[in-house]
């Protein structure tokens, strides 16, 4: 069964092979385990990009396949980050507090340690009490569970309310924007219990780990690659079968699916919630690599970017979403990182740090109008142009030789 | 014959306009019935009410041996008790193959989990092949539904209805936009289908209705104007007045 799924969907195999190759390549070139051509900070950029690709796959599932233009999936991504961030910050601070109190003449009580952690973490918002939502922060297992449970529950409640009242199209998109805005505003408050606009920081430090960041960054890259691979496989399996047929039907003609006897609302809710959970996992892997999370991460605009990546990459195909996320976020970090040369226009100089967003917006519009298939459409061109009798021919380095394998299948 | 579907005293208004006005009639088990009437008579609205798309303001819609009330049930629930519907303009899933369209409609559990784990058995695929022969699309199984001609799409939609194995089939203008040969084929599919289940056909084309050779109900301004054989209703003075005479 598994084999027939792969043979029916060769793009899955190609994707997983490329991902494995990429991971291996980065490992060989890394400072920690290889020849040191890629700096640790760039390893983090790449690892984060894999997480963005994963949330883009989720976005493609909910939008490209099921037709729900959610402009709130970064809220779930951010919540995943907050959940793991709470444990990281708690345990890390605990190490520091225990270390500091060890020099005291009398050994500290458990309560003194907890109070110490509270003062350390919440001092910036003028408090030293642990809010209720931190109840499980000392348990890695529970916080890991919350990474999927919290986004999943929020999506379930929100989706249930919205889909049950048959809110559709642009109204639904606006509602999801309102949801992520409300979450951001809530988190911005100092008494939200998550340190207001300071957010959670120092997340790159794993408690109890002695290895340097060069190692830790590689672990996270591997974990992100694994999560992306599994998430991609799961999504591809879901859309390949009859379930995929139903949700594409919902996207194209919701009423018809209803009159066939499928409960459209249940399907939408299932996809919405599942993708929220995937987004949560992606976020939980992203923020330890970013080192910090604050409420700006779940601002409404971030979810709109996510939709733009998927549109530019080509929605309705999973590798399109990955292409879009990887391409746009890498290009974006190039432009905003100050590496792109300014364009002097005499009276005005175009500085890409400011103008990059305009460029992104224009590309979004251009893709929507002129190339609705996005970057993924290029793959179509390539596949159509590929003449089947070129077996054995040298198709070129790396990428090309992989496709040749498929050509000879 | 016991009634499969019984509609009594149903009325619906849209912004004060009475589209259905105290409508009552019955469909028997395995009956073929044609509904005719001028534009705006409420034919499509009648189907909307039976299939749960429109909620009646008053009246009862009762289904089956156990006299289940359909009012207030969702479209999906009504479809699952055994009512299939074909829309006025052909609606198939254009982005999917003919085989996928039929598989989607096949009478199987509709819950997300069952659907997620569904793998078509040989029996399912045989059934799909059989249906495609019935609707004359056996050579188009692997083609995208969007590539089909207008008439073929209509047939595919009828095929999907048959795949659902409904006890009542509501068909809205199946012959619209078809060539004479295609119409003939459509007639035979519908007459065949009505051997084992009830079929209600809305149609404007009198020739088509004549070939169906069944009881005819004439709707006008949301109510039944006349009912009986085609010859009987076409002799009715009121019918000639509001529909045929124009
Ligand atoms: N959702 C709606 N909102 C407002 N008016 C409606 C709605 N649905 C139907 N109507 C009106 O109700 C009347 C009956 O419409 P219906 O579509 O049932 O007619 P019909 O008999 O199917 O006509 P046709 O032969 O043109 O298909 C029409 O006047 C139509 O404009
Ligand atoms: Mg009509």
PDB file of C-alpha atoms and ligand atoms in Angstrom, chain B residues 13-15 17-20 37-48 53-54 88 172-173 202 204 219 222, ligand 1:
ATOM      1  CA  UNK B  13     -41.362  33.469   0.721  1.00  0.00           C
ATOM      2  CA  UNK B  14     -38.300  35.356  -0.429  1.00  0.00           C
ATOM      3  CA  UNK B  15     -38.451  38.957   0.750  1.00  0.00           C
ATOM      4  CA  UNK B  17     -42.464  37.098  -2.622  1.00  0.00           C
ATOM      5  CA  UNK B  18     -44.235  33.738  -2.318  1.00  0.00           C
ATOM      6  CA  UNK B  19     -42.152  31.362  -4.420  1.00  0.00           C
ATOM      7  CA  UNK B  20     -43.960  28.274  -3.059  1.00  0.00           C
ATOM      8  CA  UNK B  37     -44.252  24.756 -15.424  1.00  0.00           C
ATOM      9  CA  UNK B  38     -43.295  28.227 -16.592  1.00  0.00           C
ATOM     10  CA  UNK B  39     -40.088  29.952 -15.533  1.00  0.00           C
ATOM     11  CA  UNK B  40     -40.210  30.991 -11.926  1.00  0.00           C
ATOM     12  CA  UNK B  41     -42.993  28.521 -11.124  1.00  0.00           C
ATOM     13  CA  UNK B  42     -40.973  27.267  -8.161  1.00  0.00           C
ATOM     14  CA  UNK B  43     -39.687  23.976  -9.558  1.00  0.00           C
ATOM     15  CA  UNK B  44     -36.116  24.480  -8.451  1.00  0.00           C
ATOM     16  CA  UNK B  45     -37.255  25.946  -5.155  1.00  0.00           C
ATOM     17  CA  UNK B  46     -39.300  22.804  -4.540  1.00  0.00           C
ATOM     18  CA  UNK B  47     -36.106  20.757  -4.907  1.00  0.00           C
ATOM     19  CA  UNK B  48     -34.272  23.178  -2.622  1.00  0.00           C
ATOM     20  CA  UNK B  53     -31.137  23.939   0.983  1.00  0.00           C
ATOM     21  CA  UNK B  54     -34.147  26.147   1.697  1.00  0.00           C
ATOM     22  CA  UNK B  88     -29.922  22.752 -13.183  1.00  0.00           C
ATOM     23  CA  UNK B 172     -33.405  19.494 -12.619  1.00  0.00           C
ATOM     24  CA  UNK B 173     -33.506  20.054 -16.406  1.00  0.00           C
ATOM     25  CA  UNK B 202     -38.044  18.890 -13.997  1.00  0.00           C
ATOM     26  CA  UNK B 204     -39.252  22.309 -20.133  1.00  0.00           C
ATOM     27  CA  UNK B 219     -46.547  23.883 -11.148  1.00  0.00           C
ATOM     28  CA  UNK B 222     -45.633  27.856  -6.402  1.00  0.00           C
TER      29      UNK B 222
HETATM   30  N1  LIG C   1     -32.836  32.361  -2.947  1.00  0.00           N
HETATM   31  C1  LIG C   1     -33.797  33.108  -3.544  1.00  0.00           C
HETATM   32  N2  LIG C   1     -33.957  34.412  -3.195  1.00  0.00           N
HETATM   33  C2  LIG C   1     -34.915  35.169  -3.784  1.00  0.00           C
HETATM   34  N3  LIG C   1     -35.759  34.726  -4.704  1.00  0.00           N
HETATM   35  C3  LIG C   1     -35.667  33.446  -5.100  1.00  0.00           C
HETATM   36  C4  LIG C   1     -34.673  32.562  -4.525  1.00  0.00           C
HETATM   37  N4  LIG C   1     -34.793  31.363  -5.107  1.00  0.00           N
HETATM   38  C5  LIG C   1     -35.807  31.478  -5.984  1.00  0.00           C
HETATM   39  N5  LIG C   1     -36.337  32.706  -5.966  1.00  0.00           N
HETATM   40  C6  LIG C   1     -37.476  33.159  -6.777  1.00  0.00           C
HETATM   41  O1  LIG C   1     -38.506  32.222  -6.627  1.00  0.00           O
HETATM   42  C7  LIG C   1     -39.158  32.016  -7.862  1.00  0.00           C
HETATM   43  C8  LIG C   1     -39.144  30.551  -8.223  1.00  0.00           C
HETATM   44  O2  LIG C   1     -37.855  30.221  -8.661  1.00  0.00           O
HETATM   45  P1  LIG C   1     -37.416  28.784  -9.173  1.00  0.00           P
HETATM   46  O3  LIG C   1     -35.963  28.849  -9.425  1.00  0.00           O
HETATM   47  O4  LIG C   1     -37.900  27.773  -8.228  1.00  0.00           O
HETATM   48  O5  LIG C   1     -38.194  28.685 -10.561  1.00  0.00           O
HETATM   49  P2  LIG C   1     -38.144  27.507 -11.621  1.00  0.00           P
HETATM   50  O6  LIG C   1     -39.524  26.976 -11.705  1.00  0.00           O
HETATM   51  O7  LIG C   1     -37.072  26.550 -11.300  1.00  0.00           O
HETATM   52  O8  LIG C   1     -37.800  28.317 -12.936  1.00  0.00           O
HETATM   53  P3  LIG C   1     -36.895  27.901 -14.184  1.00  0.00           P
HETATM   54  O9  LIG C   1     -37.775  27.156 -15.099  1.00  0.00           O
HETATM   55  O10 LIG C   1     -36.492  29.221 -14.748  1.00  0.00           O
HETATM   56  O11 LIG C   1     -35.755  27.123 -13.686  1.00  0.00           O
HETATM   57  C9  LIG C   1     -38.475  32.891  -8.888  1.00  0.00           C
HETATM   58  O12 LIG C   1     -39.245  34.046  -9.044  1.00  0.00           O
HETATM   59  C10 LIG C   1     -37.149  33.218  -8.252  1.00  0.00           C
HETATM   60  O13 LIG C   1     -36.719  34.478  -8.637  1.00  0.00           O
END
